[in-house]
CSV table of N, CA and C in Angstrom, one decimal:
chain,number,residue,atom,x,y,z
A,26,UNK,N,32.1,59.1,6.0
A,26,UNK,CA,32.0,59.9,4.8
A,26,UNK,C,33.5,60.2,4.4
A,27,UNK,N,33.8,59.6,3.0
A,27,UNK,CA,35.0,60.6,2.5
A,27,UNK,C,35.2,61.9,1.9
A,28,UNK,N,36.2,62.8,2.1
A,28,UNK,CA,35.9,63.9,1.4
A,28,UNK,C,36.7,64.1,0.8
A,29,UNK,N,36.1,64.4,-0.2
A,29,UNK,CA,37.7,64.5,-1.8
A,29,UNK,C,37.6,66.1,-1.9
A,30,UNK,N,39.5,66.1,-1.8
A,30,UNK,CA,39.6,68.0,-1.6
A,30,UNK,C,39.5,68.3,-3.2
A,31,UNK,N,39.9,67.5,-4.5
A,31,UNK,CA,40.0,67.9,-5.6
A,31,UNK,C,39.3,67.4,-6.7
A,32,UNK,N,39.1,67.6,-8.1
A,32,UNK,CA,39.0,66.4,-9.2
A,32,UNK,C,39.8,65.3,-9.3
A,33,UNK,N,41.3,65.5,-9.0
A,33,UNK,CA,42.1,64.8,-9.0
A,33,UNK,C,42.1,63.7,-8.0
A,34,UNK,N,41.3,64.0,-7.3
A,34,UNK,CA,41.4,62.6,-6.1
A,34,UNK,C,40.4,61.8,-6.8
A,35,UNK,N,39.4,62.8,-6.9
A,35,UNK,CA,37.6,61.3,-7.3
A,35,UNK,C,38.5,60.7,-8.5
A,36,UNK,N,39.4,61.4,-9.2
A,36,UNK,CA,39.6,60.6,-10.4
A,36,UNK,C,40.2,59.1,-10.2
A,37,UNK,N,41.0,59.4,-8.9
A,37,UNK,CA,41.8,58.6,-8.6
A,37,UNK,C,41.4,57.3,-7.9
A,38,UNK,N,39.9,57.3,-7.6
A,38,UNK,CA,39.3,56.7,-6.7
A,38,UNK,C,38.2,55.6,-7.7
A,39,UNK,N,38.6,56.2,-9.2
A,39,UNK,CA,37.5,55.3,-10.0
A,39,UNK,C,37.7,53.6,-9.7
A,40,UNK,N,37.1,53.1,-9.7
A,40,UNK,CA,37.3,51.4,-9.6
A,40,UNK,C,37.0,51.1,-8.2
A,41,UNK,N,36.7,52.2,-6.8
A,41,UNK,CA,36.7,52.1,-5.8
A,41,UNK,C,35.2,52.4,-5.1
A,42,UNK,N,34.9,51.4,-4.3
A,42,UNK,CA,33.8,52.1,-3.2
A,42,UNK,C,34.0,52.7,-2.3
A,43,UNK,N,33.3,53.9,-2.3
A,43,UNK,CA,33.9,54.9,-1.2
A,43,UNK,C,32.5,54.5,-0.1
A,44,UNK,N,31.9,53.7,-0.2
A,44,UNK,CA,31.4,53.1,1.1
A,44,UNK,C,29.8,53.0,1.3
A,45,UNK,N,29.4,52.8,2.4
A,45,UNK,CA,27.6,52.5,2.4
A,45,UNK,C,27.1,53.9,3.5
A,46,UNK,N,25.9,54.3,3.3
A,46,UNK,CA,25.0,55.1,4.1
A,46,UNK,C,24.9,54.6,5.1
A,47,UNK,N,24.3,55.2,5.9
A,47,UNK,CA,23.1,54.6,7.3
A,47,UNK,C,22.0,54.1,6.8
A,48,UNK,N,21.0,52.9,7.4
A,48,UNK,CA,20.0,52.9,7.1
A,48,UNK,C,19.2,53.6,6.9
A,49,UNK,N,18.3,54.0,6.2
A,49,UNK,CA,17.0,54.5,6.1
A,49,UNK,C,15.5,53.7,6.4
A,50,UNK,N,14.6,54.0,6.5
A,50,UNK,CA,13.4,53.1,7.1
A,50,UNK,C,12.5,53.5,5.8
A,51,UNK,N,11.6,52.6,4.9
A,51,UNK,CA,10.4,53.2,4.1
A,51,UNK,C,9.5,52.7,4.9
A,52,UNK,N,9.3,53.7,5.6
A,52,UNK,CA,7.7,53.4,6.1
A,52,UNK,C,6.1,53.7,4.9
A,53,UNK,N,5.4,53.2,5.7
A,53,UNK,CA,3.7,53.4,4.7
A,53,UNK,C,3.9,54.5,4.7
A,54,UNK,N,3.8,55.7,5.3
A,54,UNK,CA,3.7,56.9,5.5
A,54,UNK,C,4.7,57.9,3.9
A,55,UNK,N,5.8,57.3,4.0
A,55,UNK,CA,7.1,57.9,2.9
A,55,UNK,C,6.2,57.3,1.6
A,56,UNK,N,5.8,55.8,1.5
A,56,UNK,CA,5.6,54.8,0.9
A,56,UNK,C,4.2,56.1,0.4
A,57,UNK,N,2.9,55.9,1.3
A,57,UNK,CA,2.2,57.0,0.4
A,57,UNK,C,2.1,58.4,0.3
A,58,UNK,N,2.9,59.1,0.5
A,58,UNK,CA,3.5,60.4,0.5
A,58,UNK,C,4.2,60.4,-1.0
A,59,UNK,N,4.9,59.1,-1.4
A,59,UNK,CA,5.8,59.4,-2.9
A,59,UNK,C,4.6,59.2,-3.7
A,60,UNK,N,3.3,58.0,-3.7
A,60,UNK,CA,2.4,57.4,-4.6
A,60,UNK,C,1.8,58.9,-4.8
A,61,UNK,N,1.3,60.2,-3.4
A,61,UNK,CA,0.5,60.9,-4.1
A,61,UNK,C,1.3,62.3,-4.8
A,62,UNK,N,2.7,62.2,-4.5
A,62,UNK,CA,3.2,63.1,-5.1
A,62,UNK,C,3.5,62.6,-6.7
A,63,UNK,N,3.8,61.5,-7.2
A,63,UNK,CA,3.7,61.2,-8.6
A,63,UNK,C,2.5,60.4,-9.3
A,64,UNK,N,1.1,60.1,-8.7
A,64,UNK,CA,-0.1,60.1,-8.8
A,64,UNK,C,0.2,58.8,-9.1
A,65,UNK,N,1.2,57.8,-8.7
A,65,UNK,CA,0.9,56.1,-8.8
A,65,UNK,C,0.8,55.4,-7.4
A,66,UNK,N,-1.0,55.7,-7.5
A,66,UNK,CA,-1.2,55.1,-6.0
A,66,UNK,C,-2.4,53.8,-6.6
A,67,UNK,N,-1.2,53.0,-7.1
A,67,UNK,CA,-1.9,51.2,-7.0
A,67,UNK,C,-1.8,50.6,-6.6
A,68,UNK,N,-2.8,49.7,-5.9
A,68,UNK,CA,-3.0,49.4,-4.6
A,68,UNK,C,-1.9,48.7,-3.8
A,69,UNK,N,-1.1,47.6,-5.1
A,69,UNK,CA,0.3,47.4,-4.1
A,69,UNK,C,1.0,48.3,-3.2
A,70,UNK,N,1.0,49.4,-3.5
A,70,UNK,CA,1.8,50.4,-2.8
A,70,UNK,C,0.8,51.2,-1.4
A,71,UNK,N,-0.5,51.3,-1.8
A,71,UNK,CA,-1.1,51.8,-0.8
A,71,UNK,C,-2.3,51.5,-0.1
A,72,UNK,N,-2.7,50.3,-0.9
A,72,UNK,CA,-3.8,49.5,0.4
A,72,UNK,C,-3.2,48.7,1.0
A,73,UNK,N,-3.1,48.5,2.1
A,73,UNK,CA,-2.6,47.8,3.4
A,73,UNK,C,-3.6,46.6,3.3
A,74,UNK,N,-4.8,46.6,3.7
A,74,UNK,CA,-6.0,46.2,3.7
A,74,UNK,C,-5.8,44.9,2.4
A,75,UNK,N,-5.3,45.4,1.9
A,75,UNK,CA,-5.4,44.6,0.6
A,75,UNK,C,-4.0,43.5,0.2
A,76,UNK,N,-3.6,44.2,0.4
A,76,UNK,CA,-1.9,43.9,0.4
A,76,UNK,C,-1.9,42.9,1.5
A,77,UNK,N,-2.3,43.0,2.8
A,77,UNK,CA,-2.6,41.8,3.9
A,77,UNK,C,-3.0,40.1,3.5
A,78,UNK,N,-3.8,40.5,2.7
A,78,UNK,CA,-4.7,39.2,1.8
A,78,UNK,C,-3.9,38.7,0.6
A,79,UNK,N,-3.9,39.7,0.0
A,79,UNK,CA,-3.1,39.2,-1.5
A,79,UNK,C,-1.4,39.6,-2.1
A,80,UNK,N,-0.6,40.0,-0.8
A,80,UNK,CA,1.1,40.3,-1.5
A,80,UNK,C,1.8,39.2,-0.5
A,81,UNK,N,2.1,38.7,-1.8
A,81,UNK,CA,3.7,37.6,-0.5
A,81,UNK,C,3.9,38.5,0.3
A,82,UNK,N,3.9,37.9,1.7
A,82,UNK,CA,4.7,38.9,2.7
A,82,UNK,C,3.5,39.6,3.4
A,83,UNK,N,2.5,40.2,2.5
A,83,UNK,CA,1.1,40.0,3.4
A,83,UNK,C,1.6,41.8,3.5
A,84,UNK,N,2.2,42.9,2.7
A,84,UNK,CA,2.7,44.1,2.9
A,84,UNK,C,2.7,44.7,1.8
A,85,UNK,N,2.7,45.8,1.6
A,85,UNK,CA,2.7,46.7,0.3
A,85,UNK,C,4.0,47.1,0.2
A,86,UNK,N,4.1,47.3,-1.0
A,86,UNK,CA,6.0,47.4,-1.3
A,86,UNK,C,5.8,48.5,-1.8
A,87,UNK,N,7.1,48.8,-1.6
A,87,UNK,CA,7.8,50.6,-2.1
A,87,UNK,C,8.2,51.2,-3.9
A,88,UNK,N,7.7,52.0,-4.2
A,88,UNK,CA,7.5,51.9,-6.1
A,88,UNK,C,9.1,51.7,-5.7
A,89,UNK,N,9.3,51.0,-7.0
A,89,UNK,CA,11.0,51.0,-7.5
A,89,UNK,C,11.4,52.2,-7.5
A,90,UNK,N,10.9,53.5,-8.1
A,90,UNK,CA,11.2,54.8,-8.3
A,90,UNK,C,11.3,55.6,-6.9
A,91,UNK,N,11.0,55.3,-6.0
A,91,UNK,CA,10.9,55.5,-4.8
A,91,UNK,C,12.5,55.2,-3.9
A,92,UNK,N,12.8,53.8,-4.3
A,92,UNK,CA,13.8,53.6,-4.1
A,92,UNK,C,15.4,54.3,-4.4
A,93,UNK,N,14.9,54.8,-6.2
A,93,UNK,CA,15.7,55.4,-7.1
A,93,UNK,C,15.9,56.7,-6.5
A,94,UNK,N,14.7,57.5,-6.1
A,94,UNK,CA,14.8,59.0,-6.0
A,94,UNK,C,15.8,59.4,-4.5
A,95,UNK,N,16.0,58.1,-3.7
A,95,UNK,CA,17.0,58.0,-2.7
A,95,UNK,C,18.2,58.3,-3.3
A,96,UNK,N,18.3,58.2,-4.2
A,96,UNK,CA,20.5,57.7,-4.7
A,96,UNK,C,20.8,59.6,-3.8
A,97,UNK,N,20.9,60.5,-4.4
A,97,UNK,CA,21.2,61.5,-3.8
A,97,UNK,C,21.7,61.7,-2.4
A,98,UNK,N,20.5,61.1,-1.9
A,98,UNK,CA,20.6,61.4,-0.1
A,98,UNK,C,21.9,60.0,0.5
A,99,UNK,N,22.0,59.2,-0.6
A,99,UNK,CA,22.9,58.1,-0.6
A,99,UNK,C,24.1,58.3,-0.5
A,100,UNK,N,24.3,59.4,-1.8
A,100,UNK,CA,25.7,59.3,-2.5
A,100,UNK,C,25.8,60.7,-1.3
A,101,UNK,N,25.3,61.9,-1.0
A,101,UNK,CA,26.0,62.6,-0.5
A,101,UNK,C,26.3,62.1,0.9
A,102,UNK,N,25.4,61.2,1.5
A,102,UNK,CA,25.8,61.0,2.7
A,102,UNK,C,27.1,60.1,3.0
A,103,UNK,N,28.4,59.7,1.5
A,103,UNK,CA,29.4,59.0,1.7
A,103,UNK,C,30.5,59.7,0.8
A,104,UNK,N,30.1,61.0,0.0
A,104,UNK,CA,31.1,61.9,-0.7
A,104,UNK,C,30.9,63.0,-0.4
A,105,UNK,N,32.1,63.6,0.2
A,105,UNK,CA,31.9,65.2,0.6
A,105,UNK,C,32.9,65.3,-0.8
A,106,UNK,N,32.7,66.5,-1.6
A,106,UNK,CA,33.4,67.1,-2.1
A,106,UNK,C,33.9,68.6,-1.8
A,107,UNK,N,35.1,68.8,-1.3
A,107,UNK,CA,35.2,69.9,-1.7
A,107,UNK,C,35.3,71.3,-2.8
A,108,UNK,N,35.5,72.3,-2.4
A,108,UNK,CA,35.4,73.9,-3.4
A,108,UNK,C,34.5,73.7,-4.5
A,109,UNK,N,33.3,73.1,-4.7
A,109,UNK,CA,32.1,73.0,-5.8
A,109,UNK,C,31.3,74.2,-5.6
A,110,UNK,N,30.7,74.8,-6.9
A,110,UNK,CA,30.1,75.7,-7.1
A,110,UNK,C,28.8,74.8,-7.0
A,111,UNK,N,28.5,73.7,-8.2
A,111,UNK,CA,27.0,73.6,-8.1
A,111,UNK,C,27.6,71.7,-8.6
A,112,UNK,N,26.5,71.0,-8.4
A,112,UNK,CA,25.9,69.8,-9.1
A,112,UNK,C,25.3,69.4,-9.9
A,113,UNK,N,25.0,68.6,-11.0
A,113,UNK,CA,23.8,68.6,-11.6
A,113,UNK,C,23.7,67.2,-11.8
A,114,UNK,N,22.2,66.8,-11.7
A,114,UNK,CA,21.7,65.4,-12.1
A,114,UNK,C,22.1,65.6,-13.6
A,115,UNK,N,22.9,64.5,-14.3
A,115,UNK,CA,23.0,64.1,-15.6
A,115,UNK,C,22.1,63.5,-16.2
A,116,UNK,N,21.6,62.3,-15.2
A,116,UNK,CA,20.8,61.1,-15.7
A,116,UNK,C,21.3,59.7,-15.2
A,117,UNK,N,20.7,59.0,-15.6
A,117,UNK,CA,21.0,57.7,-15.3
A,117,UNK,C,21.1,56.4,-15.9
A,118,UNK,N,22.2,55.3,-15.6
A,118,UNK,CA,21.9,54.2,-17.0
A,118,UNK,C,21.7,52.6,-16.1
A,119,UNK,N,21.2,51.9,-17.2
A,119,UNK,CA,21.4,50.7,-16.3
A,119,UNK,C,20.3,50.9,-15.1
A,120,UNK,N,19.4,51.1,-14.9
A,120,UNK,CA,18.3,50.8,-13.5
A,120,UNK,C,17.9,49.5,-13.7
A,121,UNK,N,18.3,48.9,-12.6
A,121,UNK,CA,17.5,47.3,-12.3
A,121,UNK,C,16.7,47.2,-11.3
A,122,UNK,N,15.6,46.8,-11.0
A,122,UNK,CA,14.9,46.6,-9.7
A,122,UNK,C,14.7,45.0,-9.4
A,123,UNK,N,15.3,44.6,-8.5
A,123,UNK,CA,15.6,43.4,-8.4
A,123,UNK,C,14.9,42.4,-7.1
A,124,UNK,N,14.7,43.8,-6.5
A,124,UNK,CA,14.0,42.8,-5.0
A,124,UNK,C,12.6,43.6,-4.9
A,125,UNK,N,11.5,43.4,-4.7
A,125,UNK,CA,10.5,44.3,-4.0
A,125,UNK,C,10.9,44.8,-2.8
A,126,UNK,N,10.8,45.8,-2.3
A,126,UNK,CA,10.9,46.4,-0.8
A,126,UNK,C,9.5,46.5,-0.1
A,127,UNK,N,9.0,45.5,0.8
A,127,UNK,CA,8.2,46.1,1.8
A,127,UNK,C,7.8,47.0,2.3
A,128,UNK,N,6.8,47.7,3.2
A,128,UNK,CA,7.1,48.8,4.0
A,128,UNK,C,7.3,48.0,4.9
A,129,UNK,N,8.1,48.9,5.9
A,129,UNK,CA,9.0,49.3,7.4
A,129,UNK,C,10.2,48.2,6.7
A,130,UNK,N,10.7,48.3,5.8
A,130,UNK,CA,12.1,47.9,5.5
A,130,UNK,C,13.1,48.8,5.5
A,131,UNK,N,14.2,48.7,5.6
A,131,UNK,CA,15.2,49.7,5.4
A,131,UNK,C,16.2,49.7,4.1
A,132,UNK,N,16.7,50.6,3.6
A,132,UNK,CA,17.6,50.5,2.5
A,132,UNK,C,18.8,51.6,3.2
A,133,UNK,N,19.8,51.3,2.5
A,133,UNK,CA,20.6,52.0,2.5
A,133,UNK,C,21.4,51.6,0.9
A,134,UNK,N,22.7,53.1,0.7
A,134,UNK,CA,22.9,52.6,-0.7
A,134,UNK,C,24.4,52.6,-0.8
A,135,UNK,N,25.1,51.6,-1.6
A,135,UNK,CA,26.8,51.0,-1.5
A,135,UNK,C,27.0,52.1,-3.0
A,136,UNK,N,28.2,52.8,-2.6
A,136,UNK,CA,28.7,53.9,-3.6
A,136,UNK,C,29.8,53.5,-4.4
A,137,UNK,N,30.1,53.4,-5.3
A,137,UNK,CA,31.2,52.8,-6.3
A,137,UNK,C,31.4,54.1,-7.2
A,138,UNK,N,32.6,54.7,-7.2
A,138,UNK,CA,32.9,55.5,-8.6
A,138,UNK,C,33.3,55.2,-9.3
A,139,UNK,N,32.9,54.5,-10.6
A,139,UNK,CA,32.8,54.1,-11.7
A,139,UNK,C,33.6,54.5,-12.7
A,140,UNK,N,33.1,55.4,-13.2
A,140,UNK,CA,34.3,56.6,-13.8
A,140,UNK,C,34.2,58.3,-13.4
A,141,UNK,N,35.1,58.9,-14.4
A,141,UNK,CA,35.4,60.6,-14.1
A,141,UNK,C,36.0,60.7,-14.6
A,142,UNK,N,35.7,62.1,-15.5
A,142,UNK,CA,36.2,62.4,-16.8
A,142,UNK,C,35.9,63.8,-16.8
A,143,UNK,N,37.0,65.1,-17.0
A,143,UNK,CA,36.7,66.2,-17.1
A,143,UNK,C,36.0,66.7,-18.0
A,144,UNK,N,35.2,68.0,-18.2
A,144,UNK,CA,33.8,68.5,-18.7
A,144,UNK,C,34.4,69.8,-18.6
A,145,UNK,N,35.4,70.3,-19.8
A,145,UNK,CA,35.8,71.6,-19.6
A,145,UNK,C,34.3,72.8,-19.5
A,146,UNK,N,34.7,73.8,-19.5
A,146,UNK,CA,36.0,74.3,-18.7
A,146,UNK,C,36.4,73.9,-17.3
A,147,UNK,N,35.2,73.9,-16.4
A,147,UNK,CA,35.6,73.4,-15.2
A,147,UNK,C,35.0,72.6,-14.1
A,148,UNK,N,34.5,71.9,-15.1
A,148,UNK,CA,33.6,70.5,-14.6
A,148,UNK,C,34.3,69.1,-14.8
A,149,UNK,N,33.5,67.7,-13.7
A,149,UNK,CA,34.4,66.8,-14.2
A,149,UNK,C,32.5,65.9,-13.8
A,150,UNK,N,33.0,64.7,-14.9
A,150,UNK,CA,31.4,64.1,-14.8
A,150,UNK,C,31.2,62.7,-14.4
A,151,UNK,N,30.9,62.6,-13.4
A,151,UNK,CA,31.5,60.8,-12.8
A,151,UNK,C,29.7,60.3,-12.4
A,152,UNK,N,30.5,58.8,-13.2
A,152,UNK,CA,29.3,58.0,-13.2
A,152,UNK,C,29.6,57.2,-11.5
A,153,UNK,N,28.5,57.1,-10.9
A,153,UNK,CA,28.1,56.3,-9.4
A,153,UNK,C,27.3,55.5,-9.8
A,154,UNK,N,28.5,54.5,-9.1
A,154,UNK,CA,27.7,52.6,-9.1
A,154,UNK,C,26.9,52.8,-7.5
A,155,UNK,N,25.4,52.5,-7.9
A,155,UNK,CA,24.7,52.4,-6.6
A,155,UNK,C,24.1,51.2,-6.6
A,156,UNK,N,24.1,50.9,-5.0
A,156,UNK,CA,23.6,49.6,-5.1
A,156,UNK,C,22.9,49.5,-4.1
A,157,UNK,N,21.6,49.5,-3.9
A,157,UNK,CA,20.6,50.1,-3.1
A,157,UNK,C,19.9,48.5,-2.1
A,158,UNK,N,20.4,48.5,-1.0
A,158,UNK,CA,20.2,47.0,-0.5
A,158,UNK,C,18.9,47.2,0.2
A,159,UNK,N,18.9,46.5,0.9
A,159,UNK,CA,17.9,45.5,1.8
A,159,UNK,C,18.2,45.3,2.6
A,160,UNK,N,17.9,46.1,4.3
A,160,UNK,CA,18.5,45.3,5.3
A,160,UNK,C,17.8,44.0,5.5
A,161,UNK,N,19.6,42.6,5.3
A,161,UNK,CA,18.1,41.4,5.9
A,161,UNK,C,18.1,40.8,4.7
A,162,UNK,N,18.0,41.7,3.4
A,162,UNK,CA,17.9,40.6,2.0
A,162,UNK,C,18.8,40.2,1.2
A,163,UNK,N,18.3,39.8,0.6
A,163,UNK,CA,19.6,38.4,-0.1
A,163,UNK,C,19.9,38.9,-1.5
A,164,UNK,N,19.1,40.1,-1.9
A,164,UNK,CA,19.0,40.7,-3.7
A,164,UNK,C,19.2,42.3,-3.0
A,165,UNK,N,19.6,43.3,-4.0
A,165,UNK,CA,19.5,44.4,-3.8
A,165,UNK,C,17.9,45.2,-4.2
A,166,UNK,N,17.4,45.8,-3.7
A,166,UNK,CA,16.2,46.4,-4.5
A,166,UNK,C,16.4,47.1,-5.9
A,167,UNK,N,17.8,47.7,-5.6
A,167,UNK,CA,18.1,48.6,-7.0
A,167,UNK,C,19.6,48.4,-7.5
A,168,UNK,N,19.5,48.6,-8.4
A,168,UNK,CA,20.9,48.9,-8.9
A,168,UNK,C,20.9,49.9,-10.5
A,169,UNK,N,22.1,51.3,-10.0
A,169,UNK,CA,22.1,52.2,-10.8
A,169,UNK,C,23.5,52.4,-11.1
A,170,UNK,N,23.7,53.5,-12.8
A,170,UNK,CA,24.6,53.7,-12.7
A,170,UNK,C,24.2,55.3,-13.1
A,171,UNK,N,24.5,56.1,-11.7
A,171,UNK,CA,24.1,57.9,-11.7
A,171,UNK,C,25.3,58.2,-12.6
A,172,UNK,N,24.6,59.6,-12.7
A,172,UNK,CA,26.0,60.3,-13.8
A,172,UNK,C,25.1,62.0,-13.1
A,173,UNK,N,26.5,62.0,-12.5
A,173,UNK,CA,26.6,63.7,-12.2
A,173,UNK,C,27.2,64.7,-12.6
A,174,UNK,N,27.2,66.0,-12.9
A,174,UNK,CA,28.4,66.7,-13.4
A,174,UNK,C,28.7,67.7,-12.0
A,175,UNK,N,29.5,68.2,-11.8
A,175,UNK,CA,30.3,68.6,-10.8
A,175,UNK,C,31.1,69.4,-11.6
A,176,UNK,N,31.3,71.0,-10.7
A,176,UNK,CA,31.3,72.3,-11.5
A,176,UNK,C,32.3,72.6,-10.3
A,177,UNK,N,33.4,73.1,-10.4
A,177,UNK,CA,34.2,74.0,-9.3
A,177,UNK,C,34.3,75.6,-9.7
Protein backbone atom coordinates (compact mmCIF):
# COMPACT_ATOMS: atom_id res chain seq x y z
CA UNK A 1 0.00 0.00 0.00
CA UNK A 2 1.13 3.61 -0.49
CA UNK A 3 0.22 6.27 1.66
CA UNK A 4 0.00 9.84 0.56
CA UNK A 5 0.43 12.25 3.67
CA UNK A 6 -1.01 15.19 1.46
CA UNK A 7 -3.01 16.59 -1.79
CA UNK A 8 0.18 17.47 -2.87
CA UNK A 9 1.69 14.13 -3.21
CA UNK A 10 -1.56 12.25 -5.15
CA UNK A 11 -1.15 15.32 -7.33
CA UNK A 12 2.22 14.50 -7.87
CA UNK A 13 1.74 10.87 -8.59
CA UNK A 14 -0.82 11.62 -11.67
CA UNK A 15 0.49 9.58 -14.68
CA UNK A 16 1.60 6.89 -12.11
CA UNK A 17 0.42 3.35 -10.85
CA UNK A 18 0.42 3.17 -7.39
CA UNK A 19 0.09 -0.61 -7.76
CA UNK A 20 -2.24 -3.98 -7.78
CA UNK A 21 -4.43 -5.60 -4.75
CA UNK A 22 -4.31 -9.14 -3.54
CA UNK A 23 -6.41 -11.48 -5.29
CA UNK A 24 -9.92 -11.81 -4.56
CA UNK A 25 -11.89 -15.19 -5.44
CA UNK A 26 -15.72 -14.74 -7.03
CA UNK A 27 -17.14 -17.61 -5.99
CA UNK A 28 -21.03 -18.87 -6.88
CA UNK A 29 -21.78 -18.00 -3.49
CA UNK A 30 -20.60 -13.79 -3.96
CA UNK A 31 -21.72 -14.53 -7.68
CA UNK A 32 -25.42 -15.26 -6.25
CA UNK A 33 -25.49 -13.10 -3.31
CA UNK A 34 -24.84 -9.85 -5.82
CA UNK A 35 -27.80 -11.42 -8.57
CA UNK A 36 -30.21 -11.42 -5.46
CA UNK A 37 -29.27 -8.23 -4.01
CA UNK A 38 -29.83 -6.28 -7.49
CA UNK A 39 -32.72 -8.76 -8.70
CA UNK A 40 -30.45 -9.84 -11.98
CA UNK A 41 -30.51 -13.46 -11.46
CA UNK A 42 -30.30 -14.77 -15.30
CA UNK A 43 -29.41 -17.86 -15.56
CA UNK A 44 -25.80 -17.17 -16.81
CA UNK A 45 -25.03 -15.96 -13.52
CA UNK A 46 -26.91 -18.44 -11.44
CA UNK A 47 -27.78 -21.80 -12.80
CA UNK A 48 -24.83 -24.00 -12.61
CA UNK A 49 -26.94 -26.80 -13.90
CA UNK A 50 -27.38 -24.92 -16.98
CA UNK A 51 -24.30 -23.07 -17.45
CA UNK A 52 -22.56 -26.84 -17.40
CA UNK A 53 -24.40 -27.61 -20.79
CA UNK A 54 -24.64 -24.39 -22.46
CA UNK A 55 -21.57 -21.51 -21.35
CA UNK A 56 -18.06 -21.82 -22.99
CA UNK A 57 -16.13 -22.98 -20.10
CA UNK A 58 -19.18 -25.04 -18.99
CA UNK A 59 -19.51 -22.12 -15.75
CA UNK A 60 -21.54 -19.16 -14.94
CA UNK A 61 -19.88 -15.90 -15.01
CA UNK A 62 -19.84 -12.97 -12.71
CA UNK A 63 -22.35 -9.76 -13.78
CA UNK A 64 -19.91 -7.14 -15.15
CA UNK A 65 -21.39 -4.81 -12.34
CA UNK A 66 -20.23 -7.21 -9.90
CA UNK A 67 -16.85 -6.85 -10.99
CA UNK A 68 -17.36 -2.87 -11.03
CA UNK A 69 -18.83 -2.68 -7.44
CA UNK A 70 -15.15 -4.20 -6.37
CA UNK A 71 -13.06 -0.86 -7.51
CA UNK A 72 -13.43 0.49 -3.81
CA UNK A 73 -12.11 -2.45 -1.99
CA UNK A 74 -9.35 -2.22 -4.92
CA UNK A 75 -8.36 1.28 -4.74
CA UNK A 76 -8.33 1.40 -0.86
CA UNK A 77 -6.47 -1.66 -0.53
CA UNK A 78 -3.31 0.27 -2.63
CA UNK A 79 -3.97 4.18 -1.37
CA UNK A 80 -3.85 5.14 2.19
CA UNK A 81 -4.55 8.70 2.40
CA UNK A 82 -3.80 10.58 5.02
CA UNK A 83 -5.79 13.55 7.54
CA UNK A 84 -9.37 12.97 5.27
CA UNK A 85 -12.52 13.87 6.78
CA UNK A 86 -14.78 11.90 4.34
CA UNK A 87 -14.83 10.40 0.58
CA UNK A 88 -17.31 10.49 -1.94
CA UNK A 89 -18.17 8.23 -5.00
CA UNK A 90 -18.30 10.94 -7.90
CA UNK A 91 -19.10 8.44 -10.60
CA UNK A 92 -17.60 6.94 -13.21
CA UNK A 93 -16.39 7.14 -17.02
CA UNK A 94 -15.32 4.86 -19.66
CA UNK A 95 -16.61 1.16 -18.18
CA UNK A 96 -15.50 -1.58 -20.51
CA UNK A 97 -16.16 -5.20 -19.81
CA UNK A 98 -13.88 -7.06 -21.79
CA UNK A 99 -13.50 -10.61 -20.52
CA UNK A 100 -16.41 -12.66 -18.92
CA UNK A 101 -15.30 -13.85 -15.36
CA UNK A 102 -16.16 -17.35 -14.36
CA UNK A 103 -17.05 -18.38 -10.99
CA UNK A 104 -14.03 -19.44 -8.61
CA UNK A 105 -11.89 -16.96 -10.74
CA UNK A 106 -10.06 -14.34 -9.12
CA UNK A 107 -9.63 -10.62 -9.87
CA UNK A 108 -7.74 -8.28 -8.48
CA UNK A 109 -7.52 -4.39 -9.53
CA UNK A 110 -4.14 -2.31 -11.19
CA UNK A 111 -4.60 1.45 -9.82
CA UNK A 112 -3.42 4.34 -11.98
CA UNK A 113 -4.01 8.05 -10.93
CA UNK A 114 -5.07 9.64 -13.73
CA UNK A 115 -5.69 13.01 -12.72
CA UNK A 116 -6.29 15.52 -9.44
CA UNK A 117 -7.44 18.68 -9.38
CA UNK A 118 -8.48 20.72 -6.33
CA UNK A 119 -12.37 21.15 -5.42
CA UNK A 120 -12.21 24.24 -3.15
CA UNK A 121 -12.55 24.86 -0.41
CA UNK A 122 -10.94 21.81 0.68
CA UNK A 123 -11.27 18.98 -1.46
CA UNK A 124 -9.22 17.67 -4.33
CA UNK A 125 -11.06 15.14 -7.10
CA UNK A 126 -8.89 12.48 -8.73
CA UNK A 127 -9.96 10.32 -11.49
CA UNK A 128 -8.52 6.20 -10.91
CA UNK A 129 -7.50 4.26 -13.84
CA UNK A 130 -8.69 0.67 -12.87
CA UNK A 131 -7.97 -2.17 -14.40
CA UNK A 132 -9.71 -5.12 -13.03
CA UNK A 133 -7.77 -8.48 -14.36
CA UNK A 134 -8.09 -12.05 -14.42
CA UNK A 135 -5.82 -14.26 -12.71
CA UNK A 136 -4.58 -16.48 -15.65
CA UNK A 137 -6.25 -14.24 -18.46
CA UNK A 138 -5.08 -12.70 -21.35
CA UNK A 139 -8.02 -9.57 -21.37
CA UNK A 140 -8.94 -7.66 -18.27
CA UNK A 141 -12.64 -8.17 -17.15
CA UNK A 142 -13.05 -4.45 -16.53
CA UNK A 143 -11.71 -1.33 -17.19
CA UNK A 144 -12.75 2.01 -15.40
CA UNK A 145 -12.05 5.43 -14.99
CA UNK A 146 -13.49 6.20 -11.02
CA UNK A 147 -13.67 9.77 -9.97
CA UNK A 148 -13.66 10.41 -6.23
CA UNK A 149 -13.72 13.62 -4.24
CA UNK A 150 -11.60 13.64 -1.22
CA UNK A 151 -12.42 16.23 1.64
CA UNK A 152 -9.56 17.02 4.34
Amino acid sequence: MRIFSDFKEIKAAVGTEIGASDWIEITQERINQFAEATCDEQWIHVDQERATKEMPGGKTIAHGLLSLALAPLFIRSVIGLKGLRNTLNYGADRIRYLAPVPAGSRLRGRVTIAEAEDVPPDGLRVNYHLVIEIEGGTKPACIAELIALHYR
